[in-house]
Amino acid sequence: MIPEITQKNVRLFIPYKVAKICDELCRQDHLTASEAILKFYKSNLSRLLGQEDTKLWQLGWVALFDMYKEEAHEH
């Protein structure tokens, strides 16, 4: 039986995806891990990813990375 995804447990899906996004930020933008993590966690996408109702946690890390880059490009 697959457990129901709730606001309490949605955070289980996030660390792997954030790590992959930050790894790619390091590679593409030549950032340190600390710089990449800080940049990502300052983004609107980071806040939305932690909300179960947005369903962003269902997306793969590449799609999330593309969304992050689009958001960063707008600012």
PDB file of C-alpha atoms in Angstrom:
ATOM      1  CA  MET A   1       0.000   0.000   0.000  1.00  0.00           C
ATOM      2  CA  ILE A   2       1.364   3.405  -0.993  1.00  0.00           C
ATOM      3  CA  PRO A   3       1.159   5.917   1.853  1.00  0.00           C
ATOM      4  CA  GLU A   4      -0.761   9.153   1.348  1.00  0.00           C
ATOM      5  CA  ILE A   5       1.426  12.195   0.680  1.00  0.00           C
ATOM      6  CA  THR A   6       0.692  14.961   3.167  1.00  0.00           C
ATOM      7  CA  GLN A   7       2.306  18.221   4.207  1.00  0.00           C
ATOM      8  CA  LYS A   8       3.932  16.275   7.071  1.00  0.00           C
ATOM      9  CA  ASN A   9       5.723  13.752   4.868  1.00  0.00           C
ATOM     10  CA  VAL A  10       6.230  15.593   1.561  1.00  0.00           C
ATOM     11  CA  ARG A  11       9.650  16.709   2.803  1.00  0.00           C
ATOM     12  CA  LEU A  12      10.890  13.142   2.333  1.00  0.00           C
ATOM     13  CA  PHE A  13      10.942  13.706  -1.446  1.00  0.00           C
ATOM     14  CA  ILE A  14      12.802  17.000  -1.398  1.00  0.00           C
ATOM     15  CA  PRO A  15      16.443  16.438  -0.256  1.00  0.00           C
ATOM     16  CA  TYR A  16      17.471  14.265  -3.218  1.00  0.00           C
ATOM     17  CA  LYS A  17      15.975  16.682  -5.719  1.00  0.00           C
ATOM     18  CA  VAL A  18      17.553  19.730  -4.079  1.00  0.00           C
ATOM     19  CA  ALA A  19      20.935  17.973  -3.975  1.00  0.00           C
ATOM     20  CA  LYS A  20      20.754  17.202  -7.706  1.00  0.00           C
ATOM     21  CA  ILE A  21      19.670  20.772  -8.521  1.00  0.00           C
ATOM     22  CA  CYS A  22      22.529  22.193  -6.454  1.00  0.00           C
ATOM     23  CA  ASP A  23      25.036  19.805  -8.049  1.00  0.00           C
ATOM     24  CA  GLU A  24      23.959  21.078 -11.450  1.00  0.00           C
ATOM     25  CA  LEU A  25      24.187  24.700 -10.275  1.00  0.00           C
ATOM     26  CA  CYS A  26      27.740  24.009  -9.130  1.00  0.00           C
ATOM     27  CA  ARG A  27      28.620  22.477 -12.477  1.00  0.00           C
ATOM     28  CA  GLN A  28      26.959  25.046 -14.749  1.00  0.00           C
ATOM     29  CA  ASP A  29      27.533  28.231 -12.765  1.00  0.00           C
ATOM     30  CA  HIS A  30      30.895  27.270 -11.206  1.00  0.00           C
ATOM     31  CA  LEU A  31      29.584  27.715  -7.662  1.00  0.00           C
ATOM     32  CA  THR A  32      30.679  26.085  -4.440  1.00  0.00           C
ATOM     33  CA  ALA A  33      28.179  23.736  -2.827  1.00  0.00           C
ATOM     34  CA  SER A  34      27.431  26.340  -0.151  1.00  0.00           C
ATOM     35  CA  GLU A  35      26.801  29.041  -2.746  1.00  0.00           C
ATOM     36  CA  ALA A  36      24.480  26.790  -4.749  1.00  0.00           C
ATOM     37  CA  ILE A  37      22.497  25.755  -1.688  1.00  0.00           C
ATOM     38  CA  LEU A  38      22.075  29.359  -0.548  1.00  0.00           C
ATOM     39  CA  LYS A  39      20.995  30.479  -4.022  1.00  0.00           C
ATOM     40  CA  PHE A  40      18.457  27.691  -4.328  1.00  0.00           C
ATOM     41  CA  TYR A  41      16.960  28.141  -0.871  1.00  0.00           C
ATOM     42  CA  LYS A  42      16.478  31.875  -1.541  1.00  0.00           C
ATOM     43  CA  SER A  43      14.321  31.087  -4.576  1.00  0.00           C
ATOM     44  CA  ASN A  44      10.558  31.092  -4.781  1.00  0.00           C
ATOM     45  CA  LEU A  45      10.749  27.581  -6.228  1.00  0.00           C
ATOM     46  CA  SER A  46      12.332  26.380  -3.000  1.00  0.00           C
ATOM     47  CA  ARG A  47       9.379  27.653  -0.993  1.00  0.00           C
ATOM     48  CA  LEU A  48       6.845  26.189  -3.410  1.00  0.00           C
ATOM     49  CA  LEU A  49       8.601  22.815  -3.534  1.00  0.00           C
ATOM     50  CA  GLY A  50       7.983  22.326   0.181  1.00  0.00           C
ATOM     51  CA  GLN A  51       4.238  22.795  -0.184  1.00  0.00           C
ATOM     52  CA  GLU A  52       2.358  19.561  -0.804  1.00  0.00           C
ATOM     53  CA  ASP A  53      -0.514  21.304  -2.581  1.00  0.00           C
ATOM     54  CA  THR A  54       1.711  22.632  -5.405  1.00  0.00           C
ATOM     55  CA  LYS A  55       2.545  19.046  -6.427  1.00  0.00           C
ATOM     56  CA  LEU A  56       5.995  20.239  -7.540  1.00  0.00           C
ATOM     57  CA  TRP A  57       7.528  17.420  -5.490  1.00  0.00           C
ATOM     58  CA  GLN A  58       6.185  15.058  -8.168  1.00  0.00           C
ATOM     59  CA  LEU A  59       8.463  16.532 -10.827  1.00  0.00           C
ATOM     60  CA  GLY A  60      11.910  15.224 -11.586  1.00  0.00           C
ATOM     61  CA  TRP A  61      14.955  17.229 -10.642  1.00  0.00           C
ATOM     62  CA  VAL A  62      15.689  18.237 -14.258  1.00  0.00           C
ATOM     63  CA  ALA A  63      12.261  19.834 -14.658  1.00  0.00           C
ATOM     64  CA  LEU A  64      12.714  21.570 -11.305  1.00  0.00           C
ATOM     65  CA  PHE A  65      16.173  22.774 -12.348  1.00  0.00           C
ATOM     66  CA  ASP A  66      14.716  24.231 -15.535  1.00  0.00           C
ATOM     67  CA  MET A  67      12.047  26.000 -13.479  1.00  0.00           C
ATOM     68  CA  TYR A  68      14.742  27.367 -11.153  1.00  0.00           C
ATOM     69  CA  LYS A  69      16.810  28.692 -14.068  1.00  0.00           C
ATOM     70  CA  GLU A  70      13.725  30.309 -15.603  1.00  0.00           C
ATOM     71  CA  GLU A  71      12.915  31.989 -12.289  1.00  0.00           C
ATOM     72  CA  ALA A  72      16.528  33.147 -11.864  1.00  0.00           C
ATOM     73  CA  HIS A  73      16.557  34.524 -15.404  1.00  0.00           C
ATOM     74  CA  GLU A  74      13.429  36.599 -14.688  1.00  0.00           C
ATOM     75  CA  HIS A  75      15.144  38.376 -11.785  1.00  0.00           C
TER      76      HIS A  75
END
